[in-house]
Amino acid sequence: MNSSRPLRLGLMGFGRTGRQLFDLSSASEDIEIVAIADIGRPDILLYLLRSEVDAPEQYHLEGNFVCGPRSRARLMSTDQPGEMPWDIFGVDLVIDATGVYRSAEVLRHHLAGGAPRVMLRSLPEDEIDRIVIPGINDDSIDPSDRLISAGSATTTALCLLLHTLAKEFVIECGSLTTVHAYTSDQALQDYAGGDYRRSRSAARNIIPNAHDAGRWLGHVLPAFAGKINTSTLNVPVQAGSLLDVTLVMEDASVTAEDVNAAMRAGAEAQPGRIGVVDDPIVSSDVLGSELSLLFDSQGTLRAGEHFIKTLSWYENRGHAKRMLEVARLYGDLGEVTEVA
């Protein structure tokens, strides 16, 4: 990448994550989104963007371009990676924010369209070049990486929690339940889908669900491979999620106060990514947060001799912020090189 110009990003999918990426990049001086692929009507896409941001008046349409203070992105009416000519926009990296395309085979269609690199907004279905979590394994990136994942909001929150606590304590194993806002692929009314429970109304039910974080955790934190069980409860909340993690500590003397102190140190070491809250907050209090992990000190409990239960909050905007951090990492790395 030419360091004298902003990093040029392409974006597939202008859903909630895509709109957050556009809003965040518009406020930066070193990143610009130059092309957006989405089948939505331009006026409706603009309407949705304006409905979610703090300063809606700064965004407008100019023909087929959505424009902001520092951004002017061409809207392309497609939702198929193989149909997007990224090369004509001179992008440095494409973010697939659809949440639909997660296989390496499909993501390679972006490369065929001229994208030097592709970043997935979620965890992949199969092996890709790298899963990158800022503040944990950023130093592992390589110029040959082309298919990248920035994890997910839940995965990043979990990794930051474990990474921080593992600096102070030996953790034998644990379990995660994320109490998660319902997602765009869930039906608001009962509707027959591919899964029994997810066919039920997201607006009326607490729906148990699986989560892939445990499967990929070892790629980011090798010491925790196979040690953390993960699951999800999708609840009737539109945004704002809770990370409920129970850990088995090797040392029976570890107290809740010890864990809280370790998390405060972690927040000092990674400001902007980790925070600690002492107030009795609820999910709506975390909306708009750009942190990836807001540790709830009141939620830390010790049970028996070895069990520690923790609560942490997070919201999708923090994940969008981390995705732009990963984009910057690869921008600084420069052009793609072939594997030796």
CSV table of C-alpha atoms in Angstrom, one decimal:
chain,number,residue,atom,x,y,z
A,1,MET,CA,0.0,0.0,0.0
A,2,ASN,CA,1.1,3.5,-0.7
A,3,SER,CA,1.5,5.1,2.7
A,4,SER,CA,0.8,8.6,1.3
A,5,ARG,CA,-2.9,7.7,0.7
A,6,PRO,CA,-5.6,6.2,2.9
A,7,LEU,CA,-6.2,2.5,2.9
A,8,ARG,CA,-8.8,1.7,0.3
A,9,LEU,CA,-11.4,-0.8,1.4
A,10,GLY,CA,-14.2,-2.6,-0.5
A,11,LEU,CA,-17.2,-3.7,1.4
A,12,MET,CA,-19.7,-6.5,0.6
A,13,GLY,CA,-22.8,-6.2,2.6
A,14,PHE,CA,-24.3,-3.0,4.0
A,15,GLY,CA,-26.1,-4.5,7.0
A,16,ARG,CA,-25.6,-3.4,10.5
A,17,THR,CA,-21.9,-4.3,10.6
A,18,GLY,CA,-21.3,-2.8,7.1
A,19,ARG,CA,-22.9,0.5,8.2
A,20,GLN,CA,-20.9,0.6,11.4
A,21,LEU,CA,-17.7,0.0,9.3
A,22,PHE,CA,-18.7,2.9,7.0
A,23,ASP,CA,-19.4,5.2,9.9
A,24,LEU,CA,-16.2,4.4,11.7
A,25,SER,CA,-14.1,4.7,8.5
A,26,SER,CA,-15.7,8.1,7.7
A,27,ALA,CA,-14.4,9.4,11.0
A,28,SER,CA,-10.9,8.3,10.2
A,29,GLU,CA,-8.2,9.9,8.1
A,30,ASP,CA,-6.3,6.8,7.1
A,31,ILE,CA,-9.1,4.5,5.8
A,32,GLU,CA,-11.7,5.0,3.1
A,33,ILE,CA,-14.4,2.6,1.8
A,34,VAL,CA,-14.5,3.1,-1.9
A,35,ALA,CA,-17.0,0.5,-3.0
A,36,ILE,CA,-20.0,-1.2,-1.4
A,37,ALA,CA,-21.8,-4.3,-2.8
A,38,ASP,CA,-25.4,-4.6,-1.7
A,39,ILE,CA,-28.7,-5.4,-3.4
A,40,GLY,CA,-30.6,-2.8,-1.3
A,41,ARG,CA,-32.0,0.3,-2.9
A,42,PRO,CA,-29.5,3.2,-2.4
A,43,ASP,CA,-32.1,5.5,-0.8
A,44,ILE,CA,-33.1,2.8,1.7
A,45,LEU,CA,-29.5,2.0,2.5
A,46,LEU,CA,-28.8,5.6,3.2
A,47,TYR,CA,-32.0,5.8,5.3
A,48,LEU,CA,-30.8,2.9,7.4
A,49,LEU,CA,-27.3,4.4,7.8
A,50,ARG,CA,-28.7,7.7,9.0
A,51,SER,CA,-31.0,6.0,11.4
A,52,GLU,CA,-28.1,4.5,13.4
A,53,VAL,CA,-25.5,7.2,13.5
A,54,ASP,CA,-24.9,10.2,15.8
A,55,ALA,CA,-24.7,12.7,13.0
A,56,PRO,CA,-27.0,11.6,10.2
A,57,GLU,CA,-26.8,14.9,8.4
A,58,GLN,CA,-23.2,14.2,7.3
A,59,TYR,CA,-24.3,11.3,5.0
A,60,HIS,CA,-26.0,11.8,1.6
A,61,LEU,CA,-26.3,10.3,-1.9
A,62,GLU,CA,-24.6,11.5,-5.0
A,63,GLY,CA,-26.1,9.4,-7.8
A,64,ASN,CA,-24.8,5.8,-7.0
A,65,PHE,CA,-22.4,7.0,-4.4
A,66,VAL,CA,-23.0,7.2,-0.6
A,67,CYS,CA,-20.9,10.0,0.7
A,68,GLY,CA,-19.7,11.1,4.1
A,69,PRO,CA,-17.2,13.6,5.5
A,70,ARG,CA,-14.1,11.6,4.2
A,71,SER,CA,-15.8,8.8,2.2
A,72,ARG,CA,-17.3,8.5,-1.2
A,73,ALA,CA,-18.3,4.9,-1.9
A,74,ARG,CA,-19.7,3.5,-5.1
A,75,LEU,CA,-22.8,1.4,-4.6
A,76,MET,CA,-22.9,-1.8,-6.7
A,77,SER,CA,-26.1,-3.8,-6.9
A,78,THR,CA,-24.9,-7.3,-6.2
A,79,ASP,CA,-24.6,-9.8,-3.3
A,80,GLN,CA,-22.5,-12.3,-5.1
A,81,PRO,CA,-18.7,-12.3,-4.5
A,82,GLY,CA,-18.0,-13.5,-8.0
A,83,GLU,CA,-19.8,-10.6,-9.6
A,84,MET,CA,-17.9,-7.8,-8.0
A,85,PRO,CA,-15.1,-6.2,-10.0
A,86,TRP,CA,-12.9,-5.1,-7.1
A,87,ASP,CA,-9.9,-4.4,-9.4
A,88,ILE,CA,-11.5,-1.3,-11.0
A,89,PHE,CA,-11.7,0.3,-7.6
A,90,GLY,CA,-8.1,-0.3,-6.7
A,91,VAL,CA,-8.9,-1.7,-3.3
A,92,ASP,CA,-6.3,-2.9,-0.8
A,93,LEU,CA,-8.6,-5.2,1.0
A,94,VAL,CA,-12.2,-6.3,0.9
A,95,ILE,CA,-14.3,-6.9,4.0
A,96,ASP,CA,-17.1,-9.5,3.5
A,97,ALA,CA,-19.6,-8.3,6.1
A,98,THR,CA,-22.5,-10.3,4.8
A,99,GLY,CA,-22.1,-13.1,7.4
A,100,VAL,CA,-23.3,-15.5,4.7
A,101,TYR,CA,-20.1,-16.4,2.8
A,102,ARG,CA,-17.8,-18.2,5.2
A,103,SER,CA,-16.1,-20.9,3.1
A,104,ALA,CA,-12.6,-20.4,1.6
A,105,GLU,CA,-14.0,-21.5,-1.8
A,106,VAL,CA,-16.5,-18.7,-2.0
A,107,LEU,CA,-14.2,-16.1,-0.5
A,108,ARG,CA,-11.7,-16.8,-3.2
A,109,HIS,CA,-14.2,-15.3,-5.7
A,110,HIS,CA,-13.4,-11.9,-4.2
A,111,LEU,CA,-9.7,-12.6,-5.0
A,112,ALA,CA,-10.6,-13.5,-8.6
A,113,GLY,CA,-12.4,-10.2,-8.8
A,114,GLY,CA,-9.2,-8.3,-8.0
A,115,ALA,CA,-9.2,-8.1,-4.2
A,116,PRO,CA,-5.6,-8.5,-2.9
A,117,ARG,CA,-7.0,-9.7,0.5
A,118,VAL,CA,-10.4,-10.6,1.9
A,119,MET,CA,-11.4,-10.2,5.5
A,120,LEU,CA,-14.3,-12.2,6.9
A,121,ARG,CA,-16.5,-10.5,9.5
A,122,SER,CA,-17.2,-13.8,11.3
A,123,LEU,CA,-15.5,-17.1,11.9
A,124,PRO,CA,-14.9,-19.2,8.8
A,125,GLU,CA,-16.5,-22.5,7.9
A,126,ASP,CA,-13.1,-24.1,7.0
A,127,GLU,CA,-9.4,-23.4,7.1
A,128,ILE,CA,-8.3,-20.0,5.9
A,129,ASP,CA,-4.9,-18.2,6.1
A,130,ARG,CA,-5.4,-16.6,9.5
A,131,ILE,CA,-7.7,-15.5,12.3
A,132,VAL,CA,-6.5,-12.3,13.7
A,133,ILE,CA,-7.5,-10.8,17.1
A,134,PRO,CA,-6.0,-7.4,17.8
A,135,GLY,CA,-4.1,-7.3,21.0
A,136,ILE,CA,-3.5,-11.0,21.0
A,137,ASN,CA,-1.9,-12.4,17.9
A,138,ASP,CA,-1.4,-9.3,15.7
A,139,ASP,CA,2.3,-10.2,15.4
A,140,SER,CA,1.5,-13.4,13.6
A,141,ILE,CA,0.3,-11.9,10.4
A,142,ASP,CA,2.2,-12.6,7.2
A,143,PRO,CA,2.5,-10.8,3.8
A,144,SER,CA,1.3,-14.0,2.1
A,145,ASP,CA,-2.1,-14.0,4.0
A,146,ARG,CA,-5.0,-13.5,1.6
A,147,LEU,CA,-8.0,-15.0,3.3
A,148,ILE,CA,-8.4,-13.5,6.8
A,149,SER,CA,-10.9,-13.5,9.6
A,150,ALA,CA,-11.2,-11.0,12.4
A,151,GLY,CA,-13.0,-13.5,14.5
A,152,SER,CA,-16.4,-12.4,15.8
A,153,ALA,CA,-17.6,-10.1,18.5
A,154,THR,CA,-18.1,-13.0,20.9
A,155,THR,CA,-14.8,-14.7,19.9
A,156,THR,CA,-12.8,-11.4,20.4
A,157,ALA,CA,-14.4,-10.8,23.8
A,158,LEU,CA,-13.6,-14.4,25.0
A,159,CYS,CA,-10.0,-14.3,23.7
A,160,LEU,CA,-9.3,-10.9,25.4
A,161,LEU,CA,-10.7,-12.3,28.7
A,162,LEU,CA,-8.7,-15.5,28.6
A,163,HIS,CA,-5.6,-13.8,27.3
A,164,THR,CA,-5.7,-11.3,30.2
A,165,LEU,CA,-6.4,-13.7,32.9
A,166,ALA,CA,-3.9,-16.3,31.7
A,167,LYS,CA,-1.1,-13.8,32.3
A,168,GLU,CA,-1.8,-14.1,36.1
A,169,PHE,CA,-3.4,-17.5,36.6
A,170,VAL,CA,-3.2,-21.1,35.4
A,171,ILE,CA,-6.7,-21.9,33.9
A,172,GLU,CA,-7.4,-25.6,33.6
A,173,CYS,CA,-10.6,-25.4,31.6
A,174,GLY,CA,-13.9,-23.5,31.4
A,175,SER,CA,-17.2,-22.9,29.7
A,176,LEU,CA,-18.7,-20.0,27.9
A,177,THR,CA,-22.4,-19.1,27.5
A,178,THR,CA,-22.9,-15.9,25.5
A,179,VAL,CA,-26.3,-14.3,26.2
A,180,HIS,CA,-26.6,-12.9,22.7
A,181,ALA,CA,-28.9,-10.4,21.0
A,182,TYR,CA,-30.9,-12.0,18.2
A,183,THR,CA,-29.3,-11.9,14.8
A,184,SER,CA,-30.4,-10.9,11.3
A,185,ASP,CA,-30.7,-14.5,10.1
A,186,GLN,CA,-33.3,-15.4,12.8
A,187,ALA,CA,-37.0,-15.1,12.1
A,188,LEU,CA,-39.1,-12.7,14.1
A,189,GLN,CA,-42.1,-15.0,13.7
A,190,ASP,CA,-42.0,-18.8,13.8
A,191,TYR,CA,-40.8,-19.9,10.4
A,192,ALA,CA,-39.6,-23.3,9.2
A,193,GLY,CA,-35.9,-23.2,8.7
A,194,GLY,CA,-32.9,-25.6,8.8
A,195,ASP,CA,-32.9,-25.9,12.6
A,196,TYR,CA,-35.7,-26.7,15.0
A,197,ARG,CA,-35.0,-24.1,17.6
A,198,ARG,CA,-33.9,-21.3,15.3
A,199,SER,CA,-37.2,-21.8,13.5
A,200,ARG,CA,-38.9,-20.2,16.5
A,201,SER,CA,-39.6,-16.5,16.9
A,202,ALA,CA,-36.4,-14.6,17.9
A,203,ALA,CA,-38.6,-11.8,19.4
A,204,ARG,CA,-40.5,-14.2,21.7
A,205,ASN,CA,-38.0,-16.8,22.9
A,206,ILE,CA,-34.7,-17.5,24.5
A,207,ILE,CA,-33.2,-19.8,21.9
A,208,PRO,CA,-30.3,-22.2,22.8
A,209,ASN,CA,-27.7,-22.2,20.0
A,210,ALA,CA,-24.2,-23.5,19.3
A,211,HIS,CA,-21.2,-21.3,18.8
A,212,ASP,CA,-18.0,-21.8,16.8
A,213,ALA,CA,-15.6,-19.9,19.1
A,214,GLY,CA,-14.5,-23.1,20.9
A,215,ARG,CA,-13.6,-24.8,17.6
A,216,TRP,CA,-11.3,-21.9,16.5
A,217,LEU,CA,-10.0,-20.8,19.9
A,218,GLY,CA,-6.8,-22.8,19.6
A,219,HIS,CA,-5.9,-20.9,16.4
A,220,VAL,CA,-5.6,-17.7,18.4
A,221,LEU,CA,-4.7,-19.0,21.9
A,222,PRO,CA,-3.1,-22.4,21.4
A,223,ALA,CA,-2.9,-23.0,25.2
A,224,PHE,CA,-6.7,-23.1,25.3
A,225,ALA,CA,-7.3,-25.5,22.4
A,226,GLY,CA,-10.0,-28.0,23.5
A,227,LYS,CA,-10.3,-26.5,26.9
A,228,ILE,CA,-13.3,-24.2,26.6
A,229,ASN,CA,-16.8,-25.3,25.8
A,230,THR,CA,-18.9,-22.7,24.1
A,231,SER,CA,-22.7,-22.2,23.6
A,232,THR,CA,-25.1,-19.4,23.0
A,233,LEU,CA,-28.5,-18.2,24.2
A,234,ASN,CA,-30.1,-15.9,21.7
A,235,VAL,CA,-32.5,-13.6,23.6
A,236,PRO,CA,-35.2,-11.1,22.6
A,237,VAL,CA,-32.9,-8.1,22.7
A,238,GLN,CA,-31.9,-6.3,19.5
A,239,ALA,CA,-28.4,-5.3,20.5
A,240,GLY,CA,-26.0,-5.7,23.4
A,241,SER,CA,-24.7,-9.1,24.6
A,242,LEU,CA,-23.3,-10.7,27.7
A,243,LEU,CA,-20.3,-13.0,28.1
A,244,ASP,CA,-20.9,-15.5,30.9
A,245,VAL,CA,-17.7,-17.5,31.5
A,246,THR,CA,-16.9,-20.0,34.2
A,247,LEU,CA,-13.3,-21.0,34.7
A,248,VAL,CA,-11.6,-23.7,36.6
A,249,MET,CA,-8.4,-22.3,38.3
A,250,GLU,CA,-5.5,-24.5,39.1
A,251,ASP,CA,-4.8,-22.5,42.2
A,252,ALA,CA,-7.6,-22.8,44.8
A,253,SER,CA,-6.5,-19.5,46.5
A,254,VAL,CA,-7.6,-17.3,43.6
A,255,THR,CA,-10.4,-14.9,44.7
A,256,ALA,CA,-12.9,-12.8,42.9
A,257,GLU,CA,-10.9,-9.7,43.9
A,258,ASP,CA,-7.8,-11.2,42.3
A,259,VAL,CA,-9.6,-11.7,39.0
A,260,ASN,CA,-11.0,-8.2,39.1
A,261,ALA,CA,-7.5,-6.8,39.7
A,262,ALA,CA,-6.1,-8.8,36.8
A,263,MET,CA,-8.9,-7.4,34.5
A,264,ARG,CA,-8.2,-3.8,35.6
A,265,ALA,CA,-4.6,-4.3,34.7
A,266,GLY,CA,-5.7,-5.7,31.4
A,267,ALA,CA,-7.8,-2.7,30.7
A,268,GLU,CA,-4.9,-0.4,31.4
A,269,ALA,CA,-2.7,-2.5,29.1
A,270,GLN,CA,-5.3,-2.4,26.3
A,271,PRO,CA,-7.3,0.8,26.5
A,272,GLY,CA,-9.9,1.0,23.8
A,273,ARG,CA,-10.3,-2.7,23.7
A,274,ILE,CA,-10.9,-3.7,27.3
A,275,GLY,CA,-12.8,-1.8,30.0
A,276,VAL,CA,-14.0,-2.5,33.5
A,277,VAL,CA,-17.3,-1.3,34.9
A,278,ASP,CA,-18.1,-1.2,38.6
A,279,ASP,CA,-21.7,0.1,38.2
A,280,PRO,CA,-24.7,-2.3,38.0
A,281,ILE,CA,-25.2,-1.9,34.3
A,282,VAL,CA,-27.6,-3.8,31.9
A,283,SER,CA,-27.4,-4.6,28.2
A,284,SER,CA,-28.7,-1.2,26.9
A,285,ASP,CA,-25.9,0.6,28.7
A,286,VAL,CA,-23.3,-1.0,26.4
A,287,LEU,CA,-24.9,0.2,23.2
A,288,GLY,CA,-22.6,2.2,21.1
A,289,SER,CA,-19.5,1.0,23.0
A,290,GLU,CA,-16.4,0.6,20.9
A,291,LEU,CA,-14.8,-1.7,23.4
A,292,SER,CA,-14.6,-5.4,22.6
A,293,LEU,CA,-14.9,-6.4,26.3
A,294,LEU,CA,-16.5,-4.5,29.1
A,295,PHE,CA,-15.7,-6.5,32.2
A,296,ASP,CA,-18.4,-6.4,34.9
A,297,SER,CA,-16.6,-6.4,38.3
A,298,GLN,CA,-19.9,-7.0,40.2
A,299,GLY,CA,-20.5,-10.2,38.3
A,300,THR,CA,-17.3,-12.0,39.4
A,301,LEU,CA,-18.1,-14.9,41.8
A,302,ARG,CA,-16.1,-17.6,43.4
A,303,ALA,CA,-17.9,-21.0,43.7
A,304,GLY,CA,-16.1,-23.8,45.7
A,305,GLU,CA,-12.4,-23.9,45.7
A,306,HIS,CA,-11.5,-23.7,42.0
A,307,PHE,CA,-14.4,-22.2,40.1
A,308,ILE,CA,-14.6,-18.5,39.1
A,309,LYS,CA,-17.6,-17.1,37.3
A,310,THR,CA,-17.2,-13.8,35.3
A,311,LEU,CA,-19.6,-11.5,33.4
A,312,SER,CA,-18.6,-9.2,30.6
A,313,TRP,CA,-20.5,-7.0,28.1
A,314,TYR,CA,-20.0,-6.3,24.4
A,315,GLU,CA,-21.6,-4.8,21.4
A,316,ASN,CA,-21.1,-5.2,17.6
A,317,ARG,CA,-19.6,-1.7,17.1
A,318,GLY,CA,-16.6,-2.8,19.1
A,319,HIS,CA,-16.1,-5.7,16.7
A,320,ALA,CA,-16.4,-3.3,13.7
A,321,LYS,CA,-13.7,-1.2,15.3
A,322,ARG,CA,-11.4,-4.2,15.7
A,323,MET,CA,-12.0,-5.2,12.0
A,324,LEU,CA,-10.6,-1.8,11.0
A,325,GLU,CA,-7.6,-2.4,13.2
A,326,VAL,CA,-6.9,-5.6,11.4
A,327,ALA,CA,-7.3,-3.9,8.1
A,328,ARG,CA,-4.7,-1.3,9.2
A,329,LEU,CA,-2.3,-4.1,10.2
A,330,TYR,CA,-2.4,-5.6,6.7
A,331,GLY,CA,-2.2,-2.1,5.2
A,332,ASP,CA,1.1,-1.5,7.1
A,333,LEU,CA,2.3,-4.9,6.0
A,334,GLY,CA,2.1,-4.0,2.4
A,335,GLU,CA,1.3,-5.9,-0.8
A,336,VAL,CA,0.6,-9.6,-0.9
A,337,THR,CA,3.7,-11.8,-1.4
A,338,GLU,CA,3.7,-15.4,-2.5
A,339,VAL,CA,4.4,-18.2,0.0
A,340,ALA,CA,8.1,-19.1,-0.1
